[in-house]
Amino acid sequence: MAGGLNINASFSRLDLPAALLSNLNTLGYTTMTPVQAQSLPVILQGKDVVAQAETGSGKTAAFSLGILAATQTQERVVQALVLSPTRELADQIATETRRLAQTMHNLKVVSLCGGRPIGPQKTSLQHGAHVVVGTPGRILDHLKRRTLQLDTLRVLVLDEADRMLDMGFAEDITEIARQTPGKRQTLLFSATYPESITQMSRQLQRQPKRVTVAAEHTPGAIEQLFFEVHKHERTQTLQAIFEHYQPASALVFCRTREQCDQVAEQLNEAHIQSLALHGNLDQRARDQVLLQFTNGSCPVLVATDVAARGLDIQALEMVINYELPHDAEVYQHRIGRTGRAGRTGLALSICTPAEQVRMQRIEAFTGQPAICDVYASLDRRPEYRLRAPMTTLEINAGRKQKLRAGDLLGALTVAADLPAEAIGKINIFDQSSYVAVDNRMVQQALEYLHGGKVKGRMVKARLLLMGRRTSQPTSQPIKSRNTD
């Protein structure tokens, strides 16, 4: 229900195994978020749940804890399956599940997603797994190859179910569910609740408990403003918005993949460092774009709704609608990515006369009148530049080489003598790792990594510049990304 909580919001009151509670305390998880407080007690009872909750609401921990509580580690068979619309979100879920399960010995989580070689995935499954996280297409592929068996499944989770349906995965999901036991527990999480979700819930669930959690924004946290412009003024209005407001970070939503590329190119030409994220990028490029945006190496992401699904940036200053969406609920979901965790945010929309009907739908849906302004009101600053404070380095070693984030941090702060504050977010993948480094320290970090060791082994490092990798000899100066 959407009202106030009538249950104790402390994790310690849950019927969780002692090992999980101990790890939650170590991780600093003391008080449940609303979606956790409302759904976890029901999930732990083994009942089906359909929950409407936004990205960043804590839903991953909710269903992951339910999965882990129900998993018998002594049985090396697949007991839980989480379906996700994108590889990026699947990776986030797998990482969070492993983190929550740190005290559960021998528990194995396997990620099965498209865009990766299927051979290593088959090998991982042959060695047994308890929890599988993946995209519908690749999961179905493994089922057809008989490299994945779901006859022992206890829990099926559909995360971002509305987006999976939007992406055309309905038949795949139905076929996957058909190959699972009828007595399984099914948990369905969705940011929106269209009729298609109701139909899927009826098809796959048994008397589910409905949980609805409003987006976590304080009243007035998001300032919304619509700029009414002519069609030919759209691009210059976008640039003027950046020059006027000068945000440190922004997410620009476009309607099509082609529009994303064009807008990102135009922003870069205007010295506003931007990357495009859409379905035409291969998986490696998408991973690298997301990494640079989330670790402070690129301040502006230009994305389609599908590509940005699952993206959770707590400190995002501004969301810009380059073009208004047709669906008012999509608009609400877009702007909900700013103004989180007690912060304020800006949601700015460029609206042409042809989009007036869409703006009226948004007014009706939100119950708020649209506050409109004009392009001429924006103060233009031609000298304005927006560059990231960090640069990403890619290292040719990862999880398969037993590399941990602490190993990389130690090598850079101790052996390379970089100050800890110069090191940003570290991401460890199977065969590679990425670390964000302060632009002023990139040369020093790269020089060490070219000739030094991490965890006793020689490594190679490259600069990741605007979605491209580049390696330069340390004898040559490497220009900061602040340089135009």
Short mmCIF file of C-alpha atoms in Angstrom, two decimals:
data_model
loop_
_atom_site.label_atom_id
_atom_site.label_comp_id
_atom_site.label_asym_id
_atom_site.label_seq_id
_atom_site.Cartn_x
_atom_site.Cartn_y
_atom_site.Cartn_z
CA MET A 1 0.00 0.00 0.00
CA ALA A 2 1.11 3.55 -0.58
CA GLY A 3 0.40 4.86 2.90
CA GLY A 4 2.62 5.06 5.97
CA LEU A 5 4.37 1.98 7.28
CA ASN A 6 2.75 0.10 10.13
CA ILE A 7 5.63 -2.31 10.59
CA ASN A 8 9.02 -2.01 12.21
CA ALA A 9 11.48 -0.94 9.54
CA SER A 10 14.52 -2.57 11.15
CA PHE A 11 16.12 -5.51 9.30
CA SER A 12 16.72 -7.17 12.67
CA ARG A 13 12.98 -7.83 13.02
CA LEU A 14 12.91 -9.96 9.89
CA ASP A 15 13.01 -13.74 9.95
CA LEU A 16 16.37 -13.88 8.20
CA PRO A 17 19.24 -16.33 8.82
CA ALA A 18 21.79 -15.05 11.34
CA ALA A 19 24.56 -14.97 8.71
CA LEU A 20 22.52 -12.65 6.48
CA LEU A 21 21.59 -10.34 9.37
CA SER A 22 25.23 -10.15 10.43
CA ASN A 23 26.31 -9.21 6.92
CA LEU A 24 23.56 -6.60 6.61
CA ASN A 25 24.83 -4.99 9.79
CA THR A 26 28.40 -5.05 8.45
CA LEU A 27 27.24 -3.41 5.22
CA GLY A 28 25.43 -0.71 7.16
CA TYR A 29 21.93 -1.93 6.26
CA THR A 30 19.93 -1.14 9.40
CA THR A 31 16.64 0.42 8.31
CA MET A 32 14.56 -0.89 5.42
CA THR A 33 13.37 1.30 2.59
CA PRO A 34 9.59 1.44 2.09
CA VAL A 35 9.59 -1.21 -0.64
CA GLN A 36 11.72 -3.51 1.51
CA ALA A 37 9.57 -2.97 4.60
CA GLN A 38 6.37 -3.71 2.71
CA SER A 39 7.52 -6.59 0.53
CA LEU A 40 10.17 -8.51 2.49
CA PRO A 41 7.94 -9.92 5.26
CA VAL A 42 5.59 -11.26 2.57
CA ILE A 43 8.45 -12.57 0.42
CA LEU A 44 9.97 -14.39 3.41
CA GLN A 45 6.62 -16.14 3.90
CA GLY A 46 7.01 -17.62 0.43
CA LYS A 47 4.11 -15.69 -1.08
CA ASP A 48 3.97 -14.09 -4.51
CA VAL A 49 4.44 -10.31 -4.67
CA VAL A 50 3.78 -7.74 -7.38
CA ALA A 51 5.51 -4.48 -6.47
CA GLN A 52 5.47 -1.12 -8.18
CA ALA A 53 8.65 0.73 -7.28
CA GLU A 54 11.12 3.05 -8.96
CA THR A 55 14.78 2.36 -9.69
CA GLY A 56 16.82 3.22 -6.60
CA SER A 57 14.05 2.27 -4.15
CA GLY A 58 15.93 -0.73 -2.74
CA LYS A 59 13.95 -3.39 -4.57
CA THR A 60 17.06 -5.36 -5.59
CA ALA A 61 17.96 -5.97 -1.96
CA ALA A 62 14.33 -6.88 -1.25
CA PHE A 63 14.12 -9.76 -3.70
CA SER A 64 17.79 -10.74 -3.28
CA LEU A 65 17.36 -11.22 0.47
CA GLY A 66 14.23 -13.25 -0.18
CA ILE A 67 16.15 -15.44 -2.62
CA LEU A 68 19.11 -15.92 -0.28
CA ALA A 69 16.87 -16.79 2.68
CA ALA A 70 15.22 -19.54 0.61
CA THR A 71 18.43 -20.96 -0.90
CA GLN A 72 19.91 -24.24 0.34
CA THR A 73 23.62 -23.89 -0.38
CA GLN A 74 24.31 -27.59 0.12
CA GLU A 75 22.21 -28.28 -2.98
CA ARG A 76 24.26 -27.13 -6.01
CA VAL A 77 21.24 -26.68 -8.30
CA VAL A 78 19.52 -23.59 -9.69
CA GLN A 79 17.05 -22.44 -7.03
CA ALA A 80 16.39 -18.85 -8.13
CA LEU A 81 16.19 -17.04 -11.47
CA VAL A 82 16.10 -13.27 -11.91
CA LEU A 83 15.10 -11.94 -15.33
CA SER A 84 16.23 -8.44 -16.25
CA PRO A 85 15.70 -6.34 -19.41
CA THR A 86 19.34 -5.34 -19.89
CA ARG A 87 22.79 -6.69 -19.26
CA GLU A 88 23.70 -3.58 -17.25
CA LEU A 89 20.87 -4.11 -14.81
CA ALA A 90 21.57 -7.85 -14.63
CA ASP A 91 25.18 -7.13 -13.70
CA GLN A 92 24.04 -4.74 -10.96
CA ILE A 93 21.68 -7.37 -9.56
CA ALA A 94 24.33 -10.10 -9.61
CA THR A 95 26.85 -7.83 -7.89
CA GLU A 96 24.39 -6.79 -5.18
CA THR A 97 23.30 -10.39 -4.58
CA ARG A 98 26.91 -11.52 -4.17
CA ARG A 99 27.55 -8.65 -1.76
CA LEU A 100 24.53 -9.55 0.36
CA ALA A 101 25.62 -13.23 0.35
CA GLN A 102 29.21 -12.64 1.48
CA THR A 103 28.67 -14.69 4.66
CA MET A 104 26.93 -17.58 2.86
CA HIS A 105 29.73 -20.01 2.09
CA ASN A 106 29.83 -21.71 -1.30
CA LEU A 107 26.85 -19.76 -2.68
CA LYS A 108 27.28 -19.26 -6.43
CA VAL A 109 25.63 -16.55 -8.53
CA VAL A 110 25.92 -16.83 -12.32
CA SER A 111 25.12 -14.06 -14.81
CA LEU A 112 23.78 -15.15 -18.22
CA CYS A 113 23.41 -12.24 -20.64
CA GLY A 114 23.65 -11.63 -24.34
CA GLY A 115 26.66 -9.85 -25.73
CA ARG A 116 29.02 -12.29 -24.01
CA PRO A 117 30.53 -15.58 -25.23
CA ILE A 118 28.23 -18.47 -24.41
CA GLY A 119 31.08 -20.97 -23.83
CA PRO A 120 32.24 -19.65 -20.44
CA GLN A 121 28.61 -19.42 -19.34
CA LYS A 122 28.09 -23.10 -20.17
CA THR A 123 31.20 -23.97 -18.18
CA SER A 124 29.96 -22.00 -15.15
CA LEU A 125 26.63 -23.80 -15.27
CA GLN A 126 28.35 -27.17 -15.51
CA HIS A 127 30.05 -26.44 -12.18
CA GLY A 128 26.67 -25.72 -10.63
CA ALA A 129 24.90 -22.53 -9.56
CA HIS A 130 22.35 -21.53 -6.95
CA VAL A 131 21.19 -18.20 -8.37
CA VAL A 132 21.01 -17.25 -12.05
CA VAL A 133 20.57 -13.64 -13.21
CA GLY A 134 20.11 -12.92 -16.89
CA THR A 135 18.30 -11.42 -19.84
CA PRO A 136 15.33 -13.37 -21.28
CA GLY A 137 16.90 -14.02 -24.68
CA ARG A 138 20.09 -15.58 -23.32
CA ILE A 139 18.23 -17.56 -20.62
CA LEU A 140 15.96 -19.02 -23.29
CA ASP A 141 19.01 -19.82 -25.42
CA HIS A 142 20.53 -21.86 -22.58
CA LEU A 143 17.24 -23.64 -21.98
CA LYS A 144 17.06 -24.62 -25.65
CA ARG A 145 20.66 -25.89 -25.51
CA ARG A 146 19.80 -27.78 -22.30
CA THR A 147 22.75 -26.15 -20.56
CA LEU A 148 20.33 -24.69 -17.99
CA GLN A 149 17.75 -26.67 -16.03
CA LEU A 150 14.99 -24.96 -14.04
CA ASP A 151 13.12 -27.96 -12.66
CA THR A 152 14.53 -27.26 -9.15
CA LEU A 153 13.60 -23.55 -9.21
CA ARG A 154 12.03 -22.12 -6.07
CA VAL A 155 11.92 -18.39 -6.83
CA LEU A 156 11.35 -16.58 -10.14
CA VAL A 157 11.89 -12.79 -10.20
CA LEU A 158 10.86 -10.47 -13.02
CA ASP A 159 12.65 -7.15 -12.48
CA GLU A 160 11.71 -4.07 -14.52
CA ALA A 161 8.90 -6.19 -15.92
CA ASP A 162 7.25 -3.28 -17.74
CA ARG A 163 10.44 -2.58 -19.68
CA MET A 164 10.87 -6.24 -20.60
CA LEU A 165 7.39 -6.16 -22.08
CA ASP A 166 8.17 -2.91 -23.91
CA MET A 167 11.24 -4.59 -25.41
CA GLY A 168 9.17 -7.50 -26.74
CA PHE A 169 10.17 -10.20 -24.24
CA ALA A 170 6.63 -11.30 -23.34
CA GLU A 171 6.79 -14.60 -25.27
CA ASP A 172 10.29 -15.38 -23.99
CA ILE A 173 9.20 -14.80 -20.39
CA THR A 174 6.16 -17.03 -20.85
CA GLU A 175 8.29 -19.82 -22.32
CA ILE A 176 10.86 -19.54 -19.54
CA ALA A 177 8.15 -19.66 -16.86
CA ARG A 178 6.64 -22.71 -18.55
CA GLN A 179 9.85 -24.61 -17.87
CA THR A 180 9.79 -23.88 -14.13
CA PRO A 181 7.86 -25.74 -11.38
CA GLY A 182 4.26 -24.68 -10.93
CA LYS A 183 4.72 -24.29 -7.15
CA ARG A 184 7.47 -21.73 -7.44
CA GLN A 185 7.34 -18.30 -5.79
CA THR A 186 7.04 -15.47 -8.35
CA LEU A 187 8.09 -11.90 -7.57
CA LEU A 188 7.25 -9.19 -10.10
CA PHE A 189 8.76 -5.70 -9.85
CA SER A 190 7.78 -2.87 -12.18
CA ALA A 191 8.25 0.90 -12.22
CA THR A 192 4.88 1.37 -13.91
CA TYR A 193 1.69 -0.70 -13.81
CA PRO A 194 0.03 -0.81 -17.23
CA GLU A 195 -2.61 -3.39 -18.16
CA SER A 196 0.05 -5.64 -19.65
CA ILE A 197 1.60 -6.06 -16.19
CA THR A 198 -1.78 -6.97 -14.74
CA GLN A 199 -2.17 -9.64 -17.42
CA MET A 200 1.31 -11.03 -16.80
CA SER A 201 0.69 -11.17 -13.06
CA ARG A 202 -2.55 -13.12 -13.63
CA GLN A 203 -0.71 -15.51 -15.91
CA LEU A 204 2.31 -16.20 -13.72
CA GLN A 205 1.34 -15.51 -10.10
CA ARG A 206 -0.94 -16.97 -7.45
CA GLN A 207 -2.85 -14.48 -5.28
CA PRO A 208 0.03 -12.01 -5.19
CA LYS A 209 0.36 -9.35 -2.52
CA ARG A 210 0.26 -5.92 -4.19
CA VAL A 211 2.85 -3.40 -2.99
CA THR A 212 2.96 0.17 -4.27
CA VAL A 213 5.70 2.57 -3.24
CA ALA A 214 5.69 6.18 -4.36
CA ALA A 215 8.88 7.65 -5.78
CA GLU A 216 11.17 8.82 -2.99
CA HIS A 217 11.01 12.56 -3.53
CA THR A 218 10.15 15.21 -1.00
CA PRO A 219 7.46 17.70 -2.12
CA GLY A 220 9.03 20.34 -4.35
CA ALA A 221 12.33 18.43 -4.68
CA ILE A 222 12.08 18.54 -8.47
CA GLU A 223 11.65 21.89 -10.17
CA GLN A 224 9.88 21.36 -13.50
CA LEU A 225 10.01 23.87 -16.33
CA PHE A 226 8.87 23.68 -19.97
CA PHE A 227 10.52 25.78 -22.68
CA GLU A 228 8.11 26.51 -25.51
CA VAL A 229 10.13 26.85 -28.71
CA HIS A 230 9.83 26.47 -32.46
CA LYS A 231 11.11 23.22 -33.92
CA HIS A 232 14.22 24.83 -35.43
CA GLU A 233 15.15 26.24 -31.98
CA ARG A 234 15.34 22.88 -30.22
CA THR A 235 19.12 22.37 -30.50
CA GLN A 236 20.13 25.91 -29.56
CA THR A 237 17.70 25.81 -26.64
CA LEU A 238 19.40 22.69 -25.31
CA GLN A 239 22.80 24.35 -25.51
CA ALA A 240 21.40 27.51 -23.89
CA ILE A 241 20.00 25.43 -21.01
CA PHE A 242 23.50 24.14 -20.25
CA GLU A 243 25.04 27.60 -20.55
CA HIS A 244 22.41 29.12 -18.27
CA TYR A 245 22.15 26.46 -15.53
CA GLN A 246 25.70 25.07 -15.77
CA PRO A 247 25.00 21.66 -14.19
CA ALA A 248 27.81 19.32 -13.15
CA SER A 249 25.83 16.34 -14.48
CA ALA A 250 22.79 15.85 -16.68
CA LEU A 251 20.76 13.15 -18.38
CA VAL A 252 19.23 14.13 -21.72
CA PHE A 253 16.38 11.97 -23.00
CA CYS A 254 15.80 11.56 -26.72
CA ARG A 255 13.15 9.60 -28.59
CA THR A 256 15.28 7.70 -31.11
CA ARG A 257 18.78 6.25 -31.40
CA GLU A 258 19.61 8.56 -34.29
CA GLN A 259 18.49 11.57 -32.29
CA CYS A 260 20.78 10.50 -29.41
CA ASP A 261 23.83 10.41 -31.67
CA GLN A 262 23.01 13.78 -33.23
CA VAL A 263 22.41 15.50 -29.90
CA ALA A 264 25.57 14.06 -28.30
CA GLU A 265 27.61 15.19 -31.31
CA GLN A 266 26.12 18.69 -31.18
CA LEU A 267 26.83 18.99 -27.45
CA ASN A 268 30.42 17.86 -27.90
CA GLU A 269 30.89 20.42 -30.66
CA ALA A 270 29.66 23.01 -28.14
CA HIS A 271 32.37 21.82 -25.67
CA ILE A 272 29.84 20.00 -23.47
CA GLN A 273 31.30 16.55 -22.96
CA SER A 274 28.63 13.97 -23.77
CA LEU A 275 28.13 10.32 -24.60
CA ALA A 276 25.18 8.62 -26.31
CA LEU A 277 23.58 5.45 -24.95
CA HIS A 278 21.16 3.45 -27.11
CA GLY A 279 20.48 0.02 -28.53
CA ASN A 280 22.70 0.42 -31.60
CA LEU A 281 25.83 0.24 -29.45
CA ASP A 282 27.40 -3.17 -28.92
CA GLN A 283 27.42 -4.43 -25.36
CA ARG A 284 31.03 -3.52 -24.62
CA ALA A 285 30.50 0.04 -25.81
CA ARG A 286 27.33 0.34 -23.72
CA ASP A 287 29.19 -0.91 -20.64
CA GLN A 288 31.95 1.64 -21.17
CA VAL A 289 29.53 4.53 -21.72
CA LEU A 290 27.66 3.71 -18.51
CA LEU A 291 30.90 3.35 -16.60
CA GLN A 292 32.11 6.78 -17.63
CA PHE A 293 28.81 8.45 -16.75
CA THR A 294 28.41 6.74 -13.38
CA ASN A 295 32.02 7.21 -12.25
CA GLY A 296 32.35 10.90 -13.07
CA SER A 297 34.33 10.54 -16.30
CA CYS A 298 31.55 11.98 -18.47
CA PRO A 299 29.11 14.62 -17.20
CA VAL A 300 26.30 14.27 -19.76
CA LEU A 301 24.52 11.14 -20.97
CA VAL A 302 22.18 11.35 -23.96
CA ALA A 303 19.92 8.29 -23.90
CA THR A 304 16.74 6.62 -25.02
CA ASP A 305 14.27 5.42 -22.40
CA VAL A 306 15.09 1.74 -22.95
CA ALA A 307 18.87 2.24 -22.74
CA ALA A 308 18.64 4.29 -19.54
CA ARG A 309 16.44 1.75 -17.77
CA GLY A 310 17.95 0.70 -14.46
CA LEU A 311 20.33 3.65 -14.38
CA ASP A 312 20.53 4.91 -10.80
CA ILE A 313 22.53 8.10 -10.15
CA GLN A 314 21.80 9.49 -6.69
CA ALA A 315 23.39 12.91 -7.27
CA LEU A 316 22.06 13.66 -10.76
CA GLU A 317 21.44 17.40 -10.96
CA MET A 318 19.32 17.70 -14.07
CA VAL A 319 17.10 15.74 -16.43
CA ILE A 320 16.34 17.29 -19.82
CA ASN A 321 13.63 16.12 -22.18
CA TYR A 322 14.98 17.02 -25.61
CA GLU A 323 11.58 15.91 -26.87
CA LEU A 324 8.54 15.16 -24.71
CA PRO A 325 7.47 11.49 -24.57
CA HIS A 326 4.00 10.52 -25.73
CA ASP A 327 3.25 8.77 -22.41
CA ALA A 328 2.93 10.98 -19.30
CA GLU A 329 3.98 8.09 -17.07
CA VAL A 330 7.24 7.81 -19.02
CA TYR A 331 7.81 11.53 -18.37
CA GLN A 332 7.31 10.97 -14.65
CA HIS A 333 9.73 8.07 -14.67
CA ARG A 334 12.34 10.12 -16.56
CA ILE A 335 12.34 13.10 -14.22
CA GLY A 336 12.25 10.84 -11.16
CA ARG A 337 15.97 10.21 -11.64
CA THR A 338 16.80 13.63 -10.20
CA GLY A 339 15.94 15.16 -6.83
CA ARG A 340 16.61 11.98 -4.85
CA ALA A 341 17.84 11.25 -1.34
CA GLY A 342 16.94 14.66 0.06
CA ARG A 343 18.48 16.59 -2.83
CA THR A 344 16.77 18.99 -5.19
CA GLY A 345 16.74 18.50 -8.95
CA LEU A 346 15.82 20.19 -12.19
CA ALA A 347 13.57 18.68 -14.85
CA LEU A 348 13.59 20.80 -18.00
CA SER A 349 11.64 20.02 -21.14
CA ILE A 350 11.85 21.45 -24.65
CA CYS A 351 8.36 21.64 -26.11
CA THR A 352 7.33 22.61 -29.64
CA PRO A 353 3.77 23.56 -30.67
CA ALA A 354 3.29 20.02 -32.01
CA GLU A 355 3.95 18.66 -28.48
CA GLN A 356 1.35 20.76 -26.67
CA VAL A 357 -1.00 17.77 -26.42
CA ARG A 358 1.74 15.75 -24.71
CA MET A 359 2.29 18.56 -22.21
CA GLN A 360 -1.43 18.63 -21.46
CA ARG A 361 -1.34 14.87 -20.80
CA ILE A 362 1.53 15.42 -18.37
CA GLU A 363 -0.43 18.14 -16.57
CA ALA A 364 -3.43 15.84 -16.21
CA PHE A 365 -1.29 12.92 -15.05
CA THR A 366 0.74 14.85 -12.45
CA GLY A 367 -2.09 17.12 -11.35
CA GLN A 368 0.21 20.12 -11.68
CA PRO A 369 0.01 22.99 -14.16
CA ALA A 370 3.01 23.19 -16.48
CA ILE A 371 5.21 26.21 -15.79
CA CYS A 372 6.38 27.49 -19.16
CA ASP A 373 9.22 29.74 -20.21
CA VAL A 374 10.76 30.83 -23.49
CA TYR A 375 14.18 30.34 -25.04
CA ALA A 376 14.95 34.07 -24.94
CA SER A 377 14.90 34.07 -21.12
CA LEU A 378 18.05 31.94 -20.95
CA ASP A 379 21.36 33.72 -20.42
CA ARG A 380 23.82 32.55 -23.07
CA ARG A 381 27.48 32.16 -22.07
CA PRO A 382 29.53 31.30 -25.20
CA GLU A 383 32.65 30.72 -23.09
CA TYR A 384 30.96 27.90 -21.14
CA ARG A 385 32.68 24.51 -21.08
CA LEU A 386 31.63 21.30 -19.32
CA ARG A 387 34.31 18.68 -18.77
CA ALA A 388 34.46 15.71 -16.42
CA PRO A 389 36.78 15.87 -13.40
CA MET A 390 37.79 12.21 -13.80
CA THR A 391 39.21 9.93 -16.48
CA THR A 392 38.63 6.18 -16.66
CA LEU A 393 41.50 3.71 -16.93
CA GLU A 394 40.90 0.18 -18.21
CA ILE A 395 43.11 -2.61 -16.78
CA ASN A 396 43.46 -5.97 -18.54
CA ALA A 397 42.68 -8.09 -15.46
CA GLY A 398 39.47 -8.77 -13.62
CA ARG A 399 37.46 -11.21 -11.57
CA LYS A 400 38.81 -14.24 -13.41
CA GLN A 401 42.33 -13.20 -12.41
CA LYS A 402 41.18 -12.88 -8.76
CA LEU A 403 41.55 -9.09 -8.90
CA ARG A 404 39.55 -7.18 -6.29
CA ALA A 405 38.79 -3.48 -5.99
CA GLY A 406 40.96 -3.32 -2.88
CA ASP A 407 43.94 -4.67 -4.82
CA LEU A 408 43.66 -1.93 -7.41
CA LEU A 409 43.09 0.76 -4.81
CA GLY A 410 46.12 -0.42 -2.85
CA ALA A 411 48.37 -0.47 -5.91
CA LEU A 412 47.44 3.09 -6.87
CA THR A 413 47.53 4.64 -3.39
CA VAL A 414 50.54 2.78 -1.97
CA ALA A 415 52.79 1.67 -4.83
CA ALA A 416 51.86 4.50 -7.24
CA ASP A 417 51.62 7.04 -4.37
CA LEU A 418 48.34 8.60 -5.50
CA PRO A 419 46.22 10.29 -2.81
CA ALA A 420 43.11 8.28 -1.96
CA GLU A 421 40.86 11.20 -2.91
CA ALA A 422 42.22 11.01 -6.47
CA ILE A 423 40.72 7.53 -6.92
CA GLY A 424 37.06 7.29 -7.86
CA LYS A 425 34.75 4.39 -8.55
CA ILE A 426 36.29 0.98 -9.31
CA ASN A 427 34.42 -1.60 -11.40
CA ILE A 428 35.64 -5.21 -11.66
CA PHE A 429 34.45 -7.37 -14.58
CA ASP A 430 35.41 -10.91 -15.54
CA GLN A 431 38.42 -10.08 -17.73
CA SER A 432 38.93 -6.35 -17.17
CA SER A 433 38.65 -3.64 -14.57
CA TYR A 434 37.99 0.08 -14.67
CA VAL A 435 39.03 2.82 -12.28
CA ALA A 436 38.20 6.54 -12.35
CA VAL A 437 41.18 8.76 -11.61
CA ASP A 438 41.38 12.51 -11.06
CA ASN A 439 42.46 14.15 -14.33
CA ARG A 440 45.45 15.72 -12.58
CA MET A 441 46.75 12.27 -11.54
CA VAL A 442 46.05 10.27 -14.70
CA GLN A 443 49.62 10.49 -16.02
CA GLN A 444 51.06 9.26 -12.71
CA ALA A 445 48.57 6.39 -12.48
CA LEU A 446 49.14 5.30 -16.06
CA GLU A 447 52.92 5.41 -15.71
CA TYR A 448 52.78 3.05 -12.73
CA LEU A 449 50.28 0.66 -14.29
CA HIS A 450 52.35 0.39 -17.47
CA GLY A 451 55.38 -0.89 -15.58
CA GLY A 452 54.13 -1.83 -12.12
CA LYS A 453 52.23 -4.74 -10.66
CA VAL A 454 48.78 -5.27 -9.19
CA LYS A 455 48.45 -8.21 -6.82
CA GLY A 456 51.86 -9.50 -7.92
CA ARG A 457 51.14 -9.62 -11.65
CA MET A 458 52.04 -7.30 -14.49
CA VAL A 459 49.09 -5.49 -16.02
CA LYS A 460 48.41 -3.22 -18.96
CA ALA A 461 46.33 -0.07 -18.73
CA ARG A 462 44.58 2.13 -21.28
CA LEU A 463 42.82 5.44 -21.17
CA LEU A 464 39.13 5.18 -21.94
CA LEU A 465 38.28 8.35 -23.83
CA MET A 466 34.71 9.09 -24.87
CA GLY A 467 33.89 5.41 -25.30
CA ARG A 468 37.20 4.60 -27.03
CA ARG A 469 40.28 2.96 -25.60
CA THR A 470 43.67 4.51 -26.20
CA SER A 471 47.09 3.44 -25.01
CA GLN A 472 50.07 5.78 -25.17
CA PRO A 473 53.72 5.20 -24.22
CA THR A 474 54.49 6.69 -20.83
CA SER A 475 57.36 8.68 -22.32
CA GLN A 476 54.79 10.80 -24.16
CA PRO A 477 52.66 13.30 -22.23
CA ILE A 478 49.01 12.32 -22.00
CA LYS A 479 46.70 15.27 -22.26
CA SER A 480 44.07 15.76 -19.63
CA ARG A 481 40.48 15.39 -20.75
CA ASN A 482 40.05 18.98 -19.62
CA THR A 483 42.03 20.04 -22.69
CA ASP A 484 39.90 21.11 -25.64
#
